[in-house]
Amino acid sequence: NYISSRNISLEFPGSRGIGFIRRVPIDQETYFVTKARLEMGNDFNIKQFAPHEQDRFVVLYIEPAINNLQAIGLDIGSEKTRRIAAVDAMRFGKAVITAPITLVQLSDKTQQSFLLLVPIYRSWVTPDTEKKRTEECVGWAFSPLWMQEVLVNLPTDPELFYINLKDTAEEDSSSFFSNDQNFSSNQA
């Protein structure tokens, strides 16, 4: 209902949607998948970037779903960059953005996107200690952001100067945004 009341492309340029990621303890994975299939259909499965033995962070809902089908069921905790941001959001009780990533919805746009993650706690109130926040985190509200659309209206003139943005924390990272007209073809 909330998503139906919003015009995401107009109000939140670059957001590919708004969703919910459920934190699933590894010992409850089978129960979670069984329950999710009752609501979402028998084809619901958890998908991973790589196998791991920690809690799953599973994309359960994202709207508009039609543009994000590849993300439903994705365990973002199975990829290092996404997991670090989710754990930081949970531990510190605040919104966190990932380092540059490639969205599964935009796999040809490598390292040009981010996830914005906001922790959700069992009590709906952010607990006052890190220990309680870690214990009570049930998941995250999130939005995948494609920087070419987020910054599309940046008032720059590429004939006067180029802007290239990159994550300086990563030694060999490439730009995730540029107003250079050749940027998209160079990044694919």
PDB file of C-alpha atoms in Angstrom:
ATOM      1  CA  ASN A   1       0.000   0.000   0.000  1.00  0.00           C
ATOM      2  CA  TYR A   2       2.802   2.406   0.853  1.00  0.00           C
ATOM      3  CA  ILE A   3       4.581   1.884  -2.453  1.00  0.00           C
ATOM      4  CA  SER A   4       1.310   2.462  -4.323  1.00  0.00           C
ATOM      5  CA  SER A   5       1.105   5.902  -2.732  1.00  0.00           C
ATOM      6  CA  ARG A   6       4.554   6.912  -4.013  1.00  0.00           C
ATOM      7  CA  ASN A   7       5.959   7.808  -7.398  1.00  0.00           C
ATOM      8  CA  ILE A   8       9.410   6.306  -6.867  1.00  0.00           C
ATOM      9  CA  SER A   9      10.998   7.482 -10.107  1.00  0.00           C
ATOM     10  CA  LEU A  10       9.864  11.070  -9.492  1.00  0.00           C
ATOM     11  CA  GLU A  11      10.316  11.280  -5.710  1.00  0.00           C
ATOM     12  CA  PHE A  12      13.425   9.101  -5.382  1.00  0.00           C
ATOM     13  CA  PRO A  13      15.400   9.306  -8.652  1.00  0.00           C
ATOM     14  CA  GLY A  14      17.779   6.375  -8.975  1.00  0.00           C
ATOM     15  CA  SER A  15      16.000   4.198  -6.440  1.00  0.00           C
ATOM     16  CA  ARG A  16      15.143   0.873  -8.039  1.00  0.00           C
ATOM     17  CA  GLY A  17      12.534   0.283  -5.331  1.00  0.00           C
ATOM     18  CA  ILE A  18      11.923  -0.048  -1.622  1.00  0.00           C
ATOM     19  CA  GLY A  19      11.988  -3.379   0.147  1.00  0.00           C
ATOM     20  CA  PHE A  20      12.513  -5.519   3.214  1.00  0.00           C
ATOM     21  CA  ILE A  21      15.382  -7.896   3.949  1.00  0.00           C
ATOM     22  CA  ARG A  22      14.649 -10.551   6.582  1.00  0.00           C
ATOM     23  CA  ARG A  23      17.418 -11.732   8.900  1.00  0.00           C
ATOM     24  CA  VAL A  24      17.148 -15.532   9.011  1.00  0.00           C
ATOM     25  CA  PRO A  25      19.197 -17.528  11.536  1.00  0.00           C
ATOM     26  CA  ILE A  26      20.867 -20.387   9.685  1.00  0.00           C
ATOM     27  CA  ASP A  27      19.099 -22.990  11.868  1.00  0.00           C
ATOM     28  CA  GLN A  28      15.711 -21.523  10.822  1.00  0.00           C
ATOM     29  CA  GLU A  29      16.366 -21.421   7.062  1.00  0.00           C
ATOM     30  CA  THR A  30      14.200 -24.450   6.189  1.00  0.00           C
ATOM     31  CA  TYR A  31      11.282 -23.123   8.247  1.00  0.00           C
ATOM     32  CA  PHE A  32      11.674 -19.664   6.695  1.00  0.00           C
ATOM     33  CA  VAL A  33      11.659 -21.000   3.111  1.00  0.00           C
ATOM     34  CA  THR A  34       8.594 -23.178   3.825  1.00  0.00           C
ATOM     35  CA  LYS A  35       6.718 -20.213   5.294  1.00  0.00           C
ATOM     36  CA  ALA A  36       7.808 -17.865   2.471  1.00  0.00           C
ATOM     37  CA  ARG A  37       6.593 -20.347  -0.163  1.00  0.00           C
ATOM     38  CA  LEU A  38       3.111 -20.283   1.363  1.00  0.00           C
ATOM     39  CA  GLU A  39       2.965 -16.556   0.700  1.00  0.00           C
ATOM     40  CA  MET A  40       5.150 -16.167  -2.394  1.00  0.00           C
ATOM     41  CA  GLY A  41       4.736 -19.441  -4.251  1.00  0.00           C
ATOM     42  CA  ASN A  42       6.603 -22.729  -4.464  1.00  0.00           C
ATOM     43  CA  ASP A  43       9.336 -21.288  -6.659  1.00  0.00           C
ATOM     44  CA  PHE A  44      10.683 -19.106  -3.814  1.00  0.00           C
ATOM     45  CA  ASN A  45      14.262 -20.058  -2.960  1.00  0.00           C
ATOM     46  CA  ILE A  46      17.205 -18.430  -1.256  1.00  0.00           C
ATOM     47  CA  LYS A  47      19.861 -17.449  -3.801  1.00  0.00           C
ATOM     48  CA  GLN A  48      23.443 -16.755  -2.814  1.00  0.00           C
ATOM     49  CA  PHE A  49      26.513 -15.145  -4.327  1.00  0.00           C
ATOM     50  CA  ALA A  50      28.633 -17.683  -2.421  1.00  0.00           C
ATOM     51  CA  PRO A  51      27.888 -20.339   0.195  1.00  0.00           C
ATOM     52  CA  HIS A  52      28.445 -19.311   3.838  1.00  0.00           C
ATOM     53  CA  GLU A  53      27.610 -20.522   7.330  1.00  0.00           C
ATOM     54  CA  GLN A  54      26.194 -17.348   8.883  1.00  0.00           C
ATOM     55  CA  ASP A  55      22.709 -15.874   9.261  1.00  0.00           C
ATOM     56  CA  ARG A  56      20.972 -15.266   5.945  1.00  0.00           C
ATOM     57  CA  PHE A  57      19.927 -11.718   5.003  1.00  0.00           C
ATOM     58  CA  VAL A  58      17.167 -12.483   2.486  1.00  0.00           C
ATOM     59  CA  VAL A  59      15.353 -10.011   0.238  1.00  0.00           C
ATOM     60  CA  LEU A  60      11.765 -10.936   1.029  1.00  0.00           C
ATOM     61  CA  TYR A  61       9.903  -7.977  -0.467  1.00  0.00           C
ATOM     62  CA  ILE A  62      10.765  -5.247  -2.919  1.00  0.00           C
ATOM     63  CA  GLU A  63       8.432  -2.983  -4.828  1.00  0.00           C
ATOM     64  CA  PRO A  64       7.961  -2.517  -7.641  1.00  0.00           C
ATOM     65  CA  ALA A  65       8.464  -6.287  -7.777  1.00  0.00           C
ATOM     66  CA  ILE A  66       8.224  -6.457 -11.559  1.00  0.00           C
ATOM     67  CA  ASN A  67      11.511  -4.545 -11.918  1.00  0.00           C
ATOM     68  CA  ASN A  68      13.265  -6.485  -9.164  1.00  0.00           C
ATOM     69  CA  LEU A  69      12.365 -10.159  -9.585  1.00  0.00           C
ATOM     70  CA  GLN A  70      16.061 -11.147  -9.684  1.00  0.00           C
ATOM     71  CA  ALA A  71      16.527  -9.730  -6.177  1.00  0.00           C
ATOM     72  CA  ILE A  72      13.676 -11.587  -4.444  1.00  0.00           C
ATOM     73  CA  GLY A  73      15.157 -14.404  -2.378  1.00  0.00           C
ATOM     74  CA  LEU A  74      18.703 -13.038  -2.662  1.00  0.00           C
ATOM     75  CA  ASP A  75      20.829 -13.523   0.459  1.00  0.00           C
ATOM     76  CA  ILE A  76      22.738 -10.240   0.548  1.00  0.00           C
ATOM     77  CA  GLY A  77      24.716 -11.670   3.453  1.00  0.00           C
ATOM     78  CA  SER A  78      26.432 -14.025   1.010  1.00  0.00           C
ATOM     79  CA  GLU A  79      28.432 -11.145  -0.520  1.00  0.00           C
ATOM     80  CA  LYS A  80      31.105  -9.341   1.524  1.00  0.00           C
ATOM     81  CA  THR A  81      30.300  -5.692   0.692  1.00  0.00           C
ATOM     82  CA  ARG A  82      26.565  -6.070   1.283  1.00  0.00           C
ATOM     83  CA  ARG A  83      27.078  -8.092   4.479  1.00  0.00           C
ATOM     84  CA  ILE A  84      29.482  -5.543   5.982  1.00  0.00           C
ATOM     85  CA  ALA A  85      26.991  -2.704   5.444  1.00  0.00           C
ATOM     86  CA  ALA A  86      24.033  -4.713   6.822  1.00  0.00           C
ATOM     87  CA  VAL A  87      25.967  -5.738   9.932  1.00  0.00           C
ATOM     88  CA  ASP A  88      27.169  -2.164  10.486  1.00  0.00           C
ATOM     89  CA  ALA A  89      23.599  -0.836  10.172  1.00  0.00           C
ATOM     90  CA  MET A  90      22.407  -3.466  12.671  1.00  0.00           C
ATOM     91  CA  ARG A  91      25.235  -2.896  15.169  1.00  0.00           C
ATOM     92  CA  PHE A  92      25.178   0.904  15.107  1.00  0.00           C
ATOM     93  CA  GLY A  93      21.404   1.357  14.718  1.00  0.00           C
ATOM     94  CA  LYS A  94      21.577   3.735  11.796  1.00  0.00           C
ATOM     95  CA  ALA A  95      21.186   3.917   8.037  1.00  0.00           C
ATOM     96  CA  VAL A  96      24.253   2.650   6.173  1.00  0.00           C
ATOM     97  CA  ILE A  97      25.125   2.637   2.500  1.00  0.00           C
ATOM     98  CA  THR A  98      27.263  -0.082   0.941  1.00  0.00           C
ATOM     99  CA  ALA A  99      30.455   0.481  -0.967  1.00  0.00           C
ATOM    100  CA  PRO A 100      29.859   0.380  -4.759  1.00  0.00           C
ATOM    101  CA  ILE A 101      28.195  -2.856  -5.908  1.00  0.00           C
ATOM    102  CA  THR A 102      26.652  -4.375  -9.009  1.00  0.00           C
ATOM    103  CA  LEU A 103      22.899  -4.854  -8.609  1.00  0.00           C
ATOM    104  CA  VAL A 104      21.509  -8.174  -9.813  1.00  0.00           C
ATOM    105  CA  GLN A 105      18.804  -6.112 -11.550  1.00  0.00           C
ATOM    106  CA  LEU A 106      21.492  -4.147 -13.450  1.00  0.00           C
ATOM    107  CA  SER A 107      24.227  -6.736 -13.917  1.00  0.00           C
ATOM    108  CA  ASP A 108      25.633  -4.896 -16.951  1.00  0.00           C
ATOM    109  CA  LYS A 109      26.241  -1.760 -14.829  1.00  0.00           C
ATOM    110  CA  THR A 110      29.200  -2.975 -12.793  1.00  0.00           C
ATOM    111  CA  GLN A 111      30.085  -1.245  -9.533  1.00  0.00           C
ATOM    112  CA  GLN A 112      27.696   1.674 -10.212  1.00  0.00           C
ATOM    113  CA  SER A 113      25.154   1.057  -7.460  1.00  0.00           C
ATOM    114  CA  PHE A 114      24.678   1.007  -3.710  1.00  0.00           C
ATOM    115  CA  LEU A 115      22.224  -0.409  -1.193  1.00  0.00           C
ATOM    116  CA  LEU A 116      20.832   1.925   1.445  1.00  0.00           C
ATOM    117  CA  LEU A 117      20.068  -0.219   4.518  1.00  0.00           C
ATOM    118  CA  VAL A 118      18.076   0.821   7.606  1.00  0.00           C
ATOM    119  CA  PRO A 119      17.867  -1.703  10.464  1.00  0.00           C
ATOM    120  CA  ILE A 120      14.509  -2.834  11.831  1.00  0.00           C
ATOM    121  CA  TYR A 121      14.304  -4.118  15.395  1.00  0.00           C
ATOM    122  CA  ARG A 122      11.793  -6.408  17.077  1.00  0.00           C
ATOM    123  CA  SER A 123      10.587  -3.610  19.386  1.00  0.00           C
ATOM    124  CA  TRP A 124      10.411  -0.963  16.600  1.00  0.00           C
ATOM    125  CA  VAL A 125      12.632   1.177  18.818  1.00  0.00           C
ATOM    126  CA  THR A 126      16.394   1.211  18.307  1.00  0.00           C
ATOM    127  CA  PRO A 127      17.896  -0.590  21.331  1.00  0.00           C
ATOM    128  CA  ASP A 128      20.410   1.417  23.329  1.00  0.00           C
ATOM    129  CA  THR A 129      23.321  -1.051  23.256  1.00  0.00           C
ATOM    130  CA  GLU A 130      25.134  -2.808  20.436  1.00  0.00           C
ATOM    131  CA  LYS A 131      24.484  -6.189  22.070  1.00  0.00           C
ATOM    132  CA  LYS A 132      20.717  -5.550  22.184  1.00  0.00           C
ATOM    133  CA  ARG A 133      20.706  -4.171  18.631  1.00  0.00           C
ATOM    134  CA  THR A 134      22.427  -7.319  17.381  1.00  0.00           C
ATOM    135  CA  GLU A 135      20.029  -9.577  19.297  1.00  0.00           C
ATOM    136  CA  GLU A 136      16.853  -7.715  18.295  1.00  0.00           C
ATOM    137  CA  CYS A 137      17.508  -6.982  14.614  1.00  0.00           C
ATOM    138  CA  VAL A 138      14.889  -8.748  12.482  1.00  0.00           C
ATOM    139  CA  GLY A 139      15.925  -7.234   9.163  1.00  0.00           C
ATOM    140  CA  TRP A 140      16.411  -4.083   7.128  1.00  0.00           C
ATOM    141  CA  ALA A 141      14.365  -1.695   5.055  1.00  0.00           C
ATOM    142  CA  PHE A 142      16.397  -1.065   1.932  1.00  0.00           C
ATOM    143  CA  SER A 143      16.600   0.686  -1.384  1.00  0.00           C
ATOM    144  CA  PRO A 144      18.904  -0.228  -4.276  1.00  0.00           C
ATOM    145  CA  LEU A 145      20.344   2.944  -5.805  1.00  0.00           C
ATOM    146  CA  TRP A 146      21.784   3.294  -9.313  1.00  0.00           C
ATOM    147  CA  MET A 147      24.047   6.332  -9.263  1.00  0.00           C
ATOM    148  CA  GLN A 148      23.605   7.271 -12.939  1.00  0.00           C
ATOM    149  CA  GLU A 149      19.931   7.951 -12.123  1.00  0.00           C
ATOM    150  CA  VAL A 150      20.486   9.345  -8.619  1.00  0.00           C
ATOM    151  CA  LEU A 151      22.826  12.024  -9.984  1.00  0.00           C
ATOM    152  CA  VAL A 152      21.223  12.510 -13.412  1.00  0.00           C
ATOM    153  CA  ASN A 153      20.043  16.021 -12.553  1.00  0.00           C
ATOM    154  CA  LEU A 154      23.369  17.105 -11.098  1.00  0.00           C
ATOM    155  CA  PRO A 155      23.836  20.600 -12.577  1.00  0.00           C
ATOM    156  CA  THR A 156      27.063  19.998 -14.471  1.00  0.00           C
ATOM    157  CA  ASP A 157      28.095  20.720 -18.017  1.00  0.00           C
ATOM    158  CA  PRO A 158      30.281  17.909 -19.405  1.00  0.00           C
ATOM    159  CA  GLU A 159      31.563  20.301 -22.049  1.00  0.00           C
ATOM    160  CA  LEU A 160      33.145  22.401 -19.296  1.00  0.00           C
ATOM    161  CA  PHE A 161      34.386  19.663 -16.950  1.00  0.00           C
ATOM    162  CA  TYR A 162      34.020  15.983 -16.104  1.00  0.00           C
ATOM    163  CA  ILE A 163      33.040  14.577 -12.752  1.00  0.00           C
ATOM    164  CA  ASN A 164      34.217  11.068 -11.899  1.00  0.00           C
ATOM    165  CA  LEU A 165      33.191   9.666  -8.510  1.00  0.00           C
ATOM    166  CA  LYS A 166      34.864   6.593  -7.037  1.00  0.00           C
ATOM    167  CA  ASP A 167      35.217   4.850  -3.708  1.00  0.00           C
ATOM    168  CA  THR A 168      38.660   5.839  -2.451  1.00  0.00           C
ATOM    169  CA  ALA A 169      38.549   3.180   0.268  1.00  0.00           C
ATOM    170  CA  GLU A 170      39.115   0.585  -2.454  1.00  0.00           C
ATOM    171  CA  GLU A 171      42.594   0.698  -3.978  1.00  0.00           C
ATOM    172  CA  ASP A 172      41.677  -0.311  -7.519  1.00  0.00           C
ATOM    173  CA  SER A 173      38.040   0.788  -7.678  1.00  0.00           C
ATOM    174  CA  SER A 174      36.591   2.247 -10.846  1.00  0.00           C
ATOM    175  CA  SER A 175      34.246   5.230 -11.045  1.00  0.00           C
ATOM    176  CA  PHE A 176      30.641   4.612 -10.051  1.00  0.00           C
ATOM    177  CA  PHE A 177      29.454   7.881 -11.615  1.00  0.00           C
ATOM    178  CA  SER A 178      30.699  10.178 -14.340  1.00  0.00           C
ATOM    179  CA  ASN A 179      29.128  12.901 -16.431  1.00  0.00           C
ATOM    180  CA  ASP A 180      31.409  11.819 -19.304  1.00  0.00           C
ATOM    181  CA  GLN A 181      29.175  10.659 -22.171  1.00  0.00           C
ATOM    182  CA  ASN A 182      31.490   7.659 -22.771  1.00  0.00           C
ATOM    183  CA  PHE A 183      31.203   6.458 -19.150  1.00  0.00           C
ATOM    184  CA  SER A 184      28.433   3.872 -19.613  1.00  0.00           C
ATOM    185  CA  SER A 185      30.072   2.191 -22.572  1.00  0.00           C
ATOM    186  CA  ASN A 186      33.438   2.097 -20.772  1.00  0.00           C
ATOM    187  CA  GLN A 187      31.938   0.454 -17.676  1.00  0.00           C
ATOM    188  CA  ALA A 188      29.947  -2.361 -19.340  1.00  0.00           C
TER     189      ALA A 188
END
